[in-house]
Coordinates of C-alpha atoms in Angstrom, one line a residue:
X1 CA 0.0 0.0 0.0
X2 CA 1.5 3.3 -1.1
X3 CA 0.2 6.7 -0.2
X4 CA 1.4 9.9 -1.8
X5 CA 4.1 11.7 0.2
X6 CA 3.1 13.4 3.4
X7 CA 6.4 14.8 4.8
X8 CA 9.8 16.0 3.7
X9 CA 11.3 13.0 5.5
X10 CA 9.4 10.6 3.2
X11 CA 10.4 12.7 0.2
X12 CA 14.1 12.6 1.1
X13 CA 13.9 8.9 1.9
X14 CA 12.9 8.3 -1.7
X15 CA 16.0 10.2 -2.9
X16 CA 14.2 13.4 -3.8
X17 CA 15.1 16.9 -2.6
X18 CA 11.6 18.2 -3.3
X19 CA 8.3 17.2 -5.0
X20 CA 6.9 18.9 -8.0
X21 CA 3.7 20.0 -6.2
X22 CA 2.5 20.1 -2.6
X23 CA -1.3 19.9 -2.3
X24 CA -2.7 21.6 0.8
X25 CA -6.2 20.6 1.9
X26 CA -8.5 21.4 4.7
X27 CA -9.5 17.7 4.9
X28 CA -7.5 14.9 6.5
X29 CA -5.7 12.8 3.9
X30 CA -8.0 10.1 2.5
X31 CA -6.7 8.3 -0.6
X32 CA -10.1 7.8 -2.1
X33 CA -11.5 9.2 -5.4
X34 CA -14.4 10.9 -3.6
X35 CA -11.8 13.3 -2.1
X36 CA -10.8 15.9 -4.6
X37 CA -7.3 16.3 -3.1
X38 CA -6.5 12.6 -3.8
X39 CA -8.1 12.8 -7.2
X40 CA -6.0 15.7 -8.3
X41 CA -2.9 14.2 -6.6
X42 CA -3.2 10.8 -8.3
X43 CA -4.0 12.4 -11.6
X44 CA -0.9 14.5 -11.6
X45 CA 1.1 11.5 -10.5
X46 CA -0.2 9.5 -13.5
X47 CA 1.4 12.2 -15.7
X48 CA 4.8 11.8 -14.0
X49 CA 4.7 14.5 -11.4
X50 CA 5.7 13.9 -7.8
X51 CA 3.1 14.9 -5.3
X52 CA 3.0 15.5 -1.5
X53 CA -0.2 15.9 0.5
X54 CA -0.2 18.4 3.3
X55 CA -3.4 17.8 5.1
X56 CA -4.9 20.3 7.6
X57 CA -1.9 22.5 8.4
X58 CA -2.3 24.2 11.8
X59 CA -3.3 27.8 11.2
X60 CA -2.1 28.6 14.8
X61 CA 1.4 27.4 13.9
X62 CA 2.4 28.8 10.5
X63 CA 5.5 26.7 10.4
X64 CA 3.3 23.6 9.9
X65 CA 3.1 24.8 6.3
X66 CA 6.8 23.7 5.8
X67 CA 6.2 20.0 6.6
X68 CA 6.6 18.9 3.0
X69 CA 9.2 21.6 2.1
X70 CA 9.1 23.9 -0.9
X71 CA 7.8 22.3 -4.1
X72 CA 9.7 22.6 -7.3
X73 CA 6.7 23.9 -9.3
X74 CA 4.2 25.2 -6.8
X75 CA 1.5 24.8 -4.2
X76 CA -2.0 23.6 -4.9
X77 CA -4.5 24.8 -2.3
X78 CA -8.0 23.8 -1.4
X79 CA -10.3 24.1 1.6
X80 CA -11.2 20.5 1.0
X81 CA -14.4 18.7 -0.1
X82 CA -16.6 21.5 1.3
X83 CA -16.6 25.3 1.7
X84 CA -14.8 25.9 5.0
X85 CA -17.5 28.3 6.3
X86 CA -20.3 25.8 5.6
X87 CA -18.2 23.2 7.3
X88 CA -17.4 25.3 10.3
X89 CA -20.8 26.9 11.0
X90 CA -24.4 25.9 11.3
X91 CA -27.1 27.9 9.5
X92 CA -27.5 29.8 12.8
X93 CA -23.8 30.8 12.5
X94 CA -22.9 28.7 15.5
X95 CA -19.4 27.1 15.2
X96 CA -19.6 23.4 14.8
X97 CA -17.5 21.4 17.3
X98 CA -16.9 18.5 15.0
X99 CA -15.5 18.1 11.5
X100 CA -16.4 14.7 9.9
X101 CA -13.5 15.4 7.4
X102 CA -11.0 15.8 10.3
X103 CA -8.9 13.4 12.2
X104 CA -11.2 11.8 14.9
X105 CA -13.7 14.6 14.0
X106 CA -11.5 17.3 15.5
X107 CA -12.3 20.7 13.9
X108 CA -9.0 22.5 13.2
X109 CA -10.0 23.9 9.8
X110 CA -9.6 27.7 9.8
X111 CA -12.4 30.0 8.5
X112 CA -12.0 30.9 4.8
X113 CA -9.4 28.1 4.8
X114 CA -8.2 28.6 1.2
X115 CA -7.1 32.2 1.9
X116 CA -5.7 31.2 5.4
X117 CA -3.5 28.5 3.9
X118 CA -2.3 31.0 1.2
X119 CA -1.3 33.4 3.9
X120 CA 0.8 30.7 5.6
X121 CA 2.6 29.9 2.3
X122 CA 3.3 33.5 1.6
X123 CA 5.1 33.9 4.9
X124 CA 7.6 31.0 4.3
X125 CA 7.7 30.7 0.5
X126 CA 6.8 34.1 -0.9
X127 CA 8.1 33.4 -4.4
X128 CA 6.4 30.0 -4.8
X129 CA 3.5 29.8 -7.2
X130 CA 0.1 29.3 -5.6
X131 CA -2.8 27.8 -7.5
X132 CA -6.1 27.5 -5.7
X133 CA -9.0 25.2 -6.5
X134 CA -11.8 23.1 -5.1
X135 CA -15.3 24.0 -4.3
X136 CA -14.5 27.0 -2.1
X137 CA -12.3 28.6 -4.7
X138 CA -14.7 27.7 -7.6
X139 CA -17.8 29.1 -6.0
X140 CA -16.0 32.3 -4.8
X141 CA -14.2 33.1 -8.0
X142 CA -16.1 36.3 -8.5
X143 CA -17.5 38.8 -6.0
X144 CA -20.2 37.1 -4.1
X145 CA -22.6 37.4 -1.2
X146 CA -21.1 36.0 1.9
X147 CA -23.8 34.9 4.4
X148 CA -21.4 34.9 7.4
X149 CA -20.3 38.5 6.9
X150 CA -23.8 39.4 5.5
X151 CA -22.3 41.4 2.6
X152 CA -20.8 41.2 -0.9
X153 CA -17.1 40.3 -0.7
X154 CA -14.4 40.3 -3.4
X155 CA -13.3 37.4 -5.4
X156 CA -11.2 34.9 -3.4
X157 CA -8.3 35.7 -5.8
X158 CA -8.2 39.1 -4.1
X159 CA -8.5 37.7 -0.6
X160 CA -6.0 34.9 -1.0
X161 CA -3.4 36.7 -3.1
X162 CA -3.1 33.5 -5.1
X163 CA -1.5 33.5 -8.6
X164 CA -4.2 31.4 -10.4
X165 CA -7.6 29.9 -9.7
X166 CA -8.8 26.6 -11.2
X167 CA -12.6 26.4 -11.1
X168 CA -15.0 23.6 -11.7
X169 CA -13.6 20.0 -11.9
X170 CA -9.9 20.8 -12.5
X171 CA -8.1 17.8 -13.9
X172 CA -7.6 19.1 -17.4
X173 CA -6.6 22.6 -16.3
X174 CA -4.2 21.4 -13.7
X175 CA -2.3 19.2 -16.1
X176 CA -2.0 22.0 -18.6
X177 CA -0.7 24.3 -15.8
X178 CA 1.7 21.7 -14.6
X179 CA 3.1 21.2 -18.1
X180 CA 3.6 24.9 -18.7
X181 CA 5.4 25.4 -15.3
X182 CA 7.5 22.3 -16.0
X183 CA 8.5 23.8 -19.4
X184 CA 9.9 26.9 -17.6
X185 CA 7.0 29.3 -18.1
X186 CA 6.4 31.7 -15.3
X187 CA 3.1 31.4 -13.4
X188 CA 2.4 35.1 -14.2
X189 CA 2.4 34.2 -17.9
X190 CA -0.1 31.4 -17.6
X191 CA -3.2 33.4 -18.3
X192 CA -4.8 31.5 -21.2
X193 CA -5.7 28.1 -19.7
X194 CA -9.4 27.3 -20.0
X195 CA -11.1 26.7 -16.6
X196 CA -8.9 29.3 -14.8
X197 CA -9.3 32.8 -13.4
X198 CA -6.6 35.3 -12.6
X199 CA -6.0 38.9 -11.6
X200 CA -4.7 41.4 -14.2
X201 CA -3.8 45.1 -14.1
X202 CA -5.1 45.5 -17.6
X203 CA -7.5 44.1 -20.2
X204 CA -5.7 45.5 -23.2
X205 CA -4.5 42.1 -24.4
X206 CA -7.8 40.3 -24.4
X207 CA -10.8 40.4 -26.7
X208 CA -14.3 39.0 -27.1
X209 CA -15.2 39.3 -23.4
X210 CA -18.2 40.3 -21.4
X211 CA -17.5 43.2 -19.1
X212 CA -19.3 42.8 -15.8
X213 CA -20.3 45.5 -13.4
X214 CA -17.5 46.7 -11.1
X215 CA -17.1 45.2 -7.6
X216 CA -17.6 48.7 -6.2
X217 CA -21.1 49.0 -7.8
X218 CA -22.4 45.7 -6.5
X219 CA -24.2 47.3 -3.5
X220 CA -26.8 48.0 -6.2
X221 CA -29.0 44.8 -6.4
X222 CA -29.6 45.0 -10.1
X223 CA -25.8 45.2 -10.8
X224 CA -25.2 42.2 -8.6
X225 CA -28.0 40.2 -10.2
X226 CA -26.7 41.1 -13.7
X227 CA -23.2 39.9 -12.8
X228 CA -24.5 36.7 -11.3
X229 CA -26.6 35.8 -14.3
X230 CA -23.8 36.5 -16.7
X231 CA -21.7 34.0 -14.7
X232 CA -24.6 31.5 -14.6
X233 CA -25.1 31.7 -18.4
X234 CA -21.4 31.4 -19.3
X235 CA -20.6 28.3 -17.4
X236 CA -20.2 25.7 -20.2
X237 CA -17.4 25.3 -22.7
X238 CA -19.6 25.1 -25.8
X239 CA -21.2 28.5 -25.4
X240 CA -19.3 30.5 -22.8
X241 CA -17.6 33.9 -23.2
X242 CA -14.6 35.2 -21.4
X243 CA -15.8 37.3 -18.4
X244 CA -14.1 40.3 -16.8
X245 CA -15.0 41.8 -13.4
X246 CA -13.5 45.2 -12.7
X247 CA -12.1 46.3 -9.4
X248 CA -10.8 49.7 -8.5
X249 CA -7.3 49.1 -9.9
X250 CA -7.4 45.6 -11.3
X251 CA -9.6 43.0 -13.1
X252 CA -10.7 39.4 -12.4
X253 CA -10.5 37.6 -15.7
X254 CA -12.2 34.2 -16.1
X255 CA -11.3 32.1 -19.2
X256 CA -14.0 29.9 -20.6
X257 CA -14.6 26.6 -18.9
X258 CA -12.7 23.4 -19.8
X259 CA -14.6 20.8 -21.7
X260 CA -16.2 18.0 -19.6
X261 CA -14.2 14.8 -19.2
X262 CA -15.3 12.1 -21.6
X263 CA -16.3 8.7 -20.5
X264 CA -12.9 7.3 -21.3
X265 CA -11.1 10.1 -19.4
X266 CA -13.3 9.5 -16.4
X267 CA -12.5 5.8 -16.6
X268 CA -8.8 6.6 -16.6
X269 CA -9.2 8.8 -13.6
X270 CA -11.0 6.2 -11.5
X271 CA -8.6 3.5 -12.5
X272 CA -5.7 5.2 -10.7
X273 CA -4.0 3.4 -7.8
X274 CA -6.1 4.7 -4.9
X275 CA -5.7 2.8 -1.6
X276 CA -9.2 3.5 -0.4
X277 CA -7.8 4.2 3.0
X278 CA -7.2 7.2 5.2
X279 CA -3.5 7.9 6.0
X280 CA -4.2 8.7 9.6
X281 CA -6.1 5.4 10.2
X282 CA -3.4 3.2 8.6
X283 CA -0.5 5.0 10.2
X284 CA -1.9 6.0 13.6
X285 CA -5.2 4.3 14.1
X286 CA -7.2 7.5 13.9
X287 CA -10.7 7.6 12.2
X288 CA -12.0 9.9 9.5
X289 CA -15.8 9.7 9.8
X290 CA -16.4 11.1 6.2
X291 CA -14.7 8.0 4.8
X292 CA -17.1 5.5 6.5
X293 CA -20.1 6.0 4.3
X294 CA -18.4 6.5 1.0
X295 CA -15.5 4.1 1.2
X296 CA -17.4 1.4 -0.7
X297 CA -19.3 3.8 -3.0
X298 CA -18.8 4.2 -6.7
X299 CA -18.9 7.6 -8.3
X300 CA -20.7 7.1 -11.6
X301 CA -21.3 10.5 -13.1
X302 CA -20.5 14.2 -12.9
X303 CA -22.5 17.4 -13.6
X304 CA -26.1 18.0 -13.0
X305 CA -28.9 19.5 -15.1
X306 CA -31.4 19.2 -12.3
X307 CA -31.9 23.0 -11.9
X308 CA -32.4 23.0 -8.1
X309 CA -31.8 26.7 -7.4
X310 CA -30.4 26.2 -3.9
X311 CA -27.7 23.8 -5.1
X312 CA -24.2 24.9 -6.2
X313 CA -23.4 21.8 -8.2
X314 CA -24.6 23.4 -11.5
X315 CA -22.3 26.4 -11.0
X316 CA -19.3 24.1 -9.9
X317 CA -19.6 21.1 -12.2
X318 CA -21.9 22.4 -15.0
X319 CA -25.1 21.1 -16.4
X320 CA -23.6 18.6 -18.9
X321 CA -23.5 15.1 -17.4
X322 CA -20.5 12.8 -18.0
X323 CA -20.6 9.2 -17.1
X324 CA -18.2 6.3 -16.6
X325 CA -18.4 3.1 -18.5
X326 CA -19.9 -0.2 -17.1
X327 CA -16.5 -1.9 -17.3
X328 CA -14.9 0.9 -15.3
X329 CA -17.4 0.6 -12.5
X330 CA -17.1 -3.2 -12.5
X331 CA -13.3 -2.9 -12.3
X332 CA -13.6 -0.6 -9.3
X333 CA -16.0 -3.0 -7.6
X334 CA -13.5 -5.8 -8.1
X335 CA -10.8 -3.7 -6.5
X336 CA -13.1 -3.1 -3.5
X337 CA -13.7 -6.8 -3.0
X338 CA -9.9 -7.1 -2.3
X339 CA -10.1 -4.7 0.7
X340 CA -9.9 -6.4 4.1
X341 CA -13.0 -4.7 5.5
X342 CA -15.2 -5.1 2.5
X343 CA -18.3 -7.1 3.5
X344 CA -20.0 -7.5 0.1
X345 CA -22.0 -4.2 0.2
X346 CA -21.6 -1.4 -2.3
X347 CA -23.1 1.6 -0.5
X348 CA -23.9 3.8 -3.5
X349 CA -23.6 4.0 -7.2
X350 CA -24.3 7.6 -8.4
X351 CA -23.2 11.2 -8.3
X352 CA -24.9 14.6 -8.0
X353 CA -28.0 12.9 -9.3
X354 CA -27.7 9.1 -9.6
X355 CA -30.0 8.4 -12.5
X356 CA -28.8 11.1 -14.8
X357 CA -26.8 10.0 -17.8
X358 CA -24.6 11.4 -20.5
X359 CA -27.1 11.1 -23.4
X360 CA -30.1 13.0 -22.1
X361 CA -30.1 15.8 -24.7
X362 CA -28.3 16.2 -28.0
X363 CA -28.4 19.9 -27.8
X364 CA -26.9 19.9 -24.3
X365 CA -23.9 17.8 -25.4
X366 CA -23.3 19.6 -28.7
X367 CA -24.1 23.2 -27.9
X368 CA -24.4 23.5 -24.2
X369 CA -27.5 24.0 -22.2
X370 CA -30.3 26.5 -23.1
X371 CA -29.4 29.8 -21.5
X372 CA -32.9 30.8 -20.6
X373 CA -34.6 27.5 -20.1
X374 CA -33.9 24.8 -17.4
X375 CA -33.7 21.1 -18.3
X376 CA -35.8 20.3 -15.2
X377 CA -37.2 22.6 -12.5
X378 CA -40.9 22.8 -11.9
X379 CA -41.6 21.5 -15.4
X380 CA -39.3 19.1 -17.2
X381 CA -38.2 19.9 -20.7
X382 CA -40.0 17.8 -23.3
X383 CA -36.9 17.4 -25.4
X384 CA -35.0 15.3 -22.8
X385 CA -34.5 11.7 -23.6
X386 CA -36.0 9.4 -21.1
X387 CA -33.8 6.3 -20.9
X388 CA -32.5 4.6 -17.8
X389 CA -31.2 1.5 -19.5
X390 CA -27.5 2.4 -19.2
X391 CA -27.7 3.1 -15.5
X392 CA -29.6 0.0 -14.6
X393 CA -27.4 -2.1 -16.8
X394 CA -24.5 -1.0 -14.7
X395 CA -26.3 -1.7 -11.4
X396 CA -27.2 -5.2 -12.7
X397 CA -23.6 -6.0 -13.7
X398 CA -22.4 -4.9 -10.3
X399 CA -24.9 -6.9 -8.3
X400 CA -24.2 -10.1 -10.3
X401 CA -20.5 -10.0 -9.5
X402 CA -19.4 -12.9 -7.3
X403 CA -18.9 -11.7 -3.7
X404 CA -21.3 -8.8 -4.0
X405 CA -24.3 -9.2 -1.7
X406 CA -26.1 -5.8 -2.3
X407 CA -25.7 -2.7 -4.4
X408 CA -27.5 0.2 -3.0
X409 CA -28.5 3.6 -4.5
X410 CA -28.2 6.4 -1.9
X411 CA -27.3 9.3 -4.1
X412 CA -30.2 11.6 -5.0
X413 CA -32.7 10.1 -7.4
X414 CA -34.6 12.6 -9.7
X415 CA -38.0 11.0 -9.3
X416 CA -39.7 13.2 -11.9
X417 CA -37.2 11.7 -14.5
X418 CA -37.4 8.1 -13.3
X419 CA -41.2 8.1 -13.2
X420 CA -41.4 9.1 -16.9
X421 CA -39.6 5.9 -17.9
X422 CA -40.8 2.3 -18.0
X423 CA -42.0 1.1 -14.6
X424 CA -39.6 -1.8 -14.7
X425 CA -36.8 0.5 -13.6
X426 CA -38.6 1.6 -10.5
X427 CA -39.5 -2.0 -9.9
X428 CA -35.8 -3.0 -10.2
X429 CA -34.8 -0.1 -7.9
X430 CA -37.2 -1.2 -5.2
X431 CA -36.4 -4.9 -5.5
X432 CA -32.6 -4.8 -5.6
X433 CA -31.2 -1.3 -4.7
X434 CA -33.0 0.1 -1.7
X435 CA -31.7 -0.5 1.8
X436 CA -35.2 -0.1 3.5
X437 CA -35.4 3.6 3.0
X438 CA -35.3 5.5 -0.3
X439 CA -34.3 9.1 0.3
X440 CA -35.9 11.6 -2.0
X441 CA -35.9 15.4 -2.1
X442 CA -39.3 16.9 -2.6
X443 CA -38.1 19.7 -0.3
X444 CA -41.6 21.3 0.2
X445 CA -45.3 20.8 -0.6
X446 CA -46.3 24.3 -1.6
X447 CA -46.2 24.6 -5.4
X448 CA -45.4 28.3 -5.1
X449 CA -42.3 27.5 -3.1
X450 CA -41.4 24.6 -5.4
X451 CA -41.5 26.8 -8.5
X452 CA -39.0 29.2 -6.8
X453 CA -36.8 26.3 -5.7
X454 CA -36.7 24.8 -9.2
X455 CA -38.4 21.6 -7.9
X456 CA -41.2 19.6 -9.5
X457 CA -44.9 19.9 -8.6
X458 CA -45.8 18.0 -5.4
X459 CA -48.3 15.8 -7.2
X460 CA -45.4 14.2 -9.1
X461 CA -43.7 13.2 -5.8
X462 CA -47.0 11.8 -4.6
X463 CA -47.4 9.8 -7.8
X464 CA -43.9 8.4 -7.5
X465 CA -44.4 7.4 -3.8
X466 CA -47.7 5.7 -4.6
X467 CA -46.0 3.7 -7.4
X468 CA -43.1 2.8 -5.1
X469 CA -45.4 1.7 -2.3
X470 CA -47.5 -0.4 -4.8
X471 CA -44.4 -2.2 -6.1
X472 CA -43.2 -2.9 -2.5
X473 CA -46.5 -4.7 -1.8
X474 CA -46.0 -6.7 -5.0
X475 CA -42.5 -7.8 -4.0
X476 CA -43.5 -8.2 -0.3
X477 CA -40.9 -5.7 1.0
X478 CA -41.3 -3.2 3.8
X479 CA -39.6 -0.1 2.4
X480 CA -40.3 3.5 2.9
X481 CA -39.6 6.9 1.2
X482 CA -37.9 9.4 3.4
X483 CA -38.3 12.9 2.1
X484 CA -35.7 15.7 2.5
X485 CA -37.5 18.9 3.6
X486 CA -36.5 22.5 3.8
X487 CA -37.8 25.4 5.7
X488 CA -37.4 29.1 5.1
X489 CA -36.3 28.9 1.5
X490 CA -36.9 32.2 -0.4
X491 CA -40.5 32.4 -1.3
X492 CA -41.7 30.4 1.7
X493 CA -44.0 32.3 4.0
X494 CA -45.4 31.1 7.3
X495 CA -48.5 30.1 5.4
X496 CA -46.4 27.9 3.2
X497 CA -44.8 26.3 6.2
X498 CA -48.2 25.5 7.6
X499 CA -49.2 24.0 4.2
X500 CA -46.2 21.7 4.5
X501 CA -47.0 20.8 8.1
X502 CA -50.6 19.8 7.1
X503 CA -49.3 17.9 4.1
X504 CA -46.9 15.9 6.4
X505 CA -49.8 15.2 8.7
X506 CA -51.9 14.0 5.8
X507 CA -49.3 11.6 4.6
X508 CA -48.5 10.5 8.2
X509 CA -44.9 11.4 8.1
X510 CA -43.2 12.9 11.2
X511 CA -39.7 14.2 10.3
X512 CA -37.0 14.0 12.9
X513 CA -34.6 16.0 10.8
X514 CA -35.2 19.0 8.5
X515 CA -33.0 21.5 6.9
X516 CA -33.3 25.3 7.3
X517 CA -32.3 27.1 4.1
X518 CA -28.5 27.9 4.1
X519 CA -27.4 30.7 1.8
X520 CA -24.2 29.2 0.5
X521 CA -21.9 31.0 -2.1
X522 CA -23.0 31.3 -5.7
X523 CA -26.5 29.8 -5.9
X524 CA -29.6 31.3 -7.4
X525 CA -31.4 30.9 -4.1
X526 CA -28.6 32.8 -2.2
X527 CA -29.1 35.7 -4.7
X528 CA -32.8 35.7 -3.8
X529 CA -32.0 35.7 -0.1
X530 CA -29.7 38.7 -0.4
X531 CA -31.8 40.8 -2.9
X532 CA -35.4 39.5 -2.3
X533 CA -35.5 39.2 -6.1
X534 CA -35.6 36.0 -8.2
X535 CA -32.9 36.6 -10.8
X536 CA -34.6 34.1 -13.2
X537 CA -37.8 36.2 -13.3
X538 CA -36.8 39.6 -11.8
X539 CA -39.8 39.3 -9.6
X540 CA -39.7 40.0 -5.9
X541 CA -39.8 37.1 -3.5
X542 CA -40.6 36.9 0.2
X543 CA -37.6 35.9 2.3
X544 CA -37.8 34.8 6.0
X545 CA -34.6 36.4 7.5
X546 CA -35.4 36.9 11.2
X547 CA -34.3 34.2 13.7
X548 CA -37.9 34.1 15.1
X549 CA -39.6 33.4 11.8
X550 CA -37.0 30.9 10.7
X551 CA -37.7 29.1 14.0
X552 CA -41.4 29.2 13.5
X553 CA -41.2 27.8 10.0
X554 CA -38.9 25.0 11.1
X555 CA -41.1 24.2 14.1
X556 CA -44.1 23.8 11.9
X557 CA -42.2 21.1 9.9
X558 CA -41.7 19.2 13.2
X559 CA -45.1 20.1 14.6
X560 CA -45.3 16.7 16.4
X561 CA -42.4 17.3 18.7
X562 CA -43.3 18.4 22.3
X563 CA -40.3 20.7 22.4
X564 CA -41.9 22.7 19.6
X565 CA -45.2 23.2 21.4
X566 CA -44.8 26.9 22.2
X567 CA -43.4 27.7 18.7
X568 CA -46.2 25.9 16.9
X569 CA -48.8 27.7 19.0
X570 CA -47.2 31.0 18.3
X571 CA -47.1 30.3 14.5
X572 CA -50.8 29.2 14.5
X573 CA -51.8 32.3 16.5
X574 CA -50.0 34.6 13.9
X575 CA -51.9 32.8 11.1
X576 CA -55.2 32.9 12.9
X577 CA -55.4 29.1 12.8
X578 CA -55.8 28.3 16.5
X579 CA -58.6 26.0 15.3
X580 CA -55.8 23.5 14.5
X581 CA -54.5 23.3 18.0
X582 CA -55.1 20.0 19.6
X583 CA -55.4 19.0 23.3
X584 CA -51.6 18.7 23.5
X585 CA -51.0 22.2 22.1
X586 CA -49.7 20.8 18.8
X587 CA -51.4 20.5 15.5
X588 CA -54.3 18.1 15.8

């Protein structure tokens, strides 16, 4: 078992003075393809570059940044698999005590981790190139609303003082950058790689670009919305233009996106020699909780055209879906079978949306997505191809492997897409690939809210659940749908929250967990939260922002819990619906 380097001692023991790149991450080092740090590290290694992983350097001890020494070509910096502020704080802005991506769940990740790590590098290696990437950098590449500071803040390039930013899924861009650096080109001259952003003092040498509104003008909601929509509509390589965001004395320039990895390129990526282990567990016996659920999961696809407005995947990965081959997935399952702790269960086969495939729309693949029309949302585009044969063929091949007991699907299933296809696929899902509970994401019951969320009409969810329950009776299985639900999304009033509470009572579901809307960087819903305007329609939307109303909406979703008695009563009183109060003070 061979991990990538983790210290200068290991590097020197192999006869090297330095590695080509040191990758710094806010996550513990887990050598698994679900962790972006390892994915990029192994990919660079496959092209002949030497790599060290510096996981979770201690921001209280800047010298910890020197553990792997100075790299020959540069530092690659990421906050990890999640934005550091989302990781560190609850929606109520209370700091989380635990970090599932940390060693033994210890939370040592600094706030705004990408910028924090760059600050550490600059102190000890001021002349070393710094390239930032990952989801935190990708979603903060332009000026954006920051929920934790409650204001528009500059591009992370300004904040971090990095030389170059790789956005989206960065494999192609990082190899190009590595090759140019290796050929002797200065990092300041690498301004032309697709899928990157950089700071410039001038725009005299570029052409055919869209000039955004200046950062200084973004306190005007219209300017901010116009900037965001320009970014949203120029996020695919087939149709994007170069974007320029002016600052007082400089410019953020974004080159057009890289093309999506092909099926064969994805196959190569996932065939790299991952150990599927965490370094700290093998070396020191420490646990990384985030690995437990995904260790025996297979990432099948990338990209999502699902159009959920509160989700950042579209902005980060794009709407075009790419998909691995059946043989690649089978080969990975065979590798898993050789691991000592594999018990015969593949926990998931999916991605951002499990049942999306790479042949859903000819226009999407050839020309990019329609700029003013979602593929899904409240109504699904009639031009989409409805075909689950490729996905279920892969599931069948996996479950028929010797030594495989069960293959589960736990990624999100887009039920409005699955229900349009032959019922045999839902039957097969229920019979072979559900572990007792099928998790779906209707999110709400009010169609007014669902339209704003970009989610389908609630009757489609009801239809799907009814079919699923009918099939379970036929196959004599006791299995249930567990819905994900969200309170306080833009557009949701207290009346809408009551509508959802009554819906849950009607279907006899009592949720123990719900999600309060979290305004994360660079989503359409976050723009709504900040401006009270839906950027897709330019119409005003109601937004619950006070702590009290958010508590009331969330309490109505869990109206059955005694601890919510006073909040439920208060909400019903405000709505003049005390007729709904039962003998226990909760909704009867």
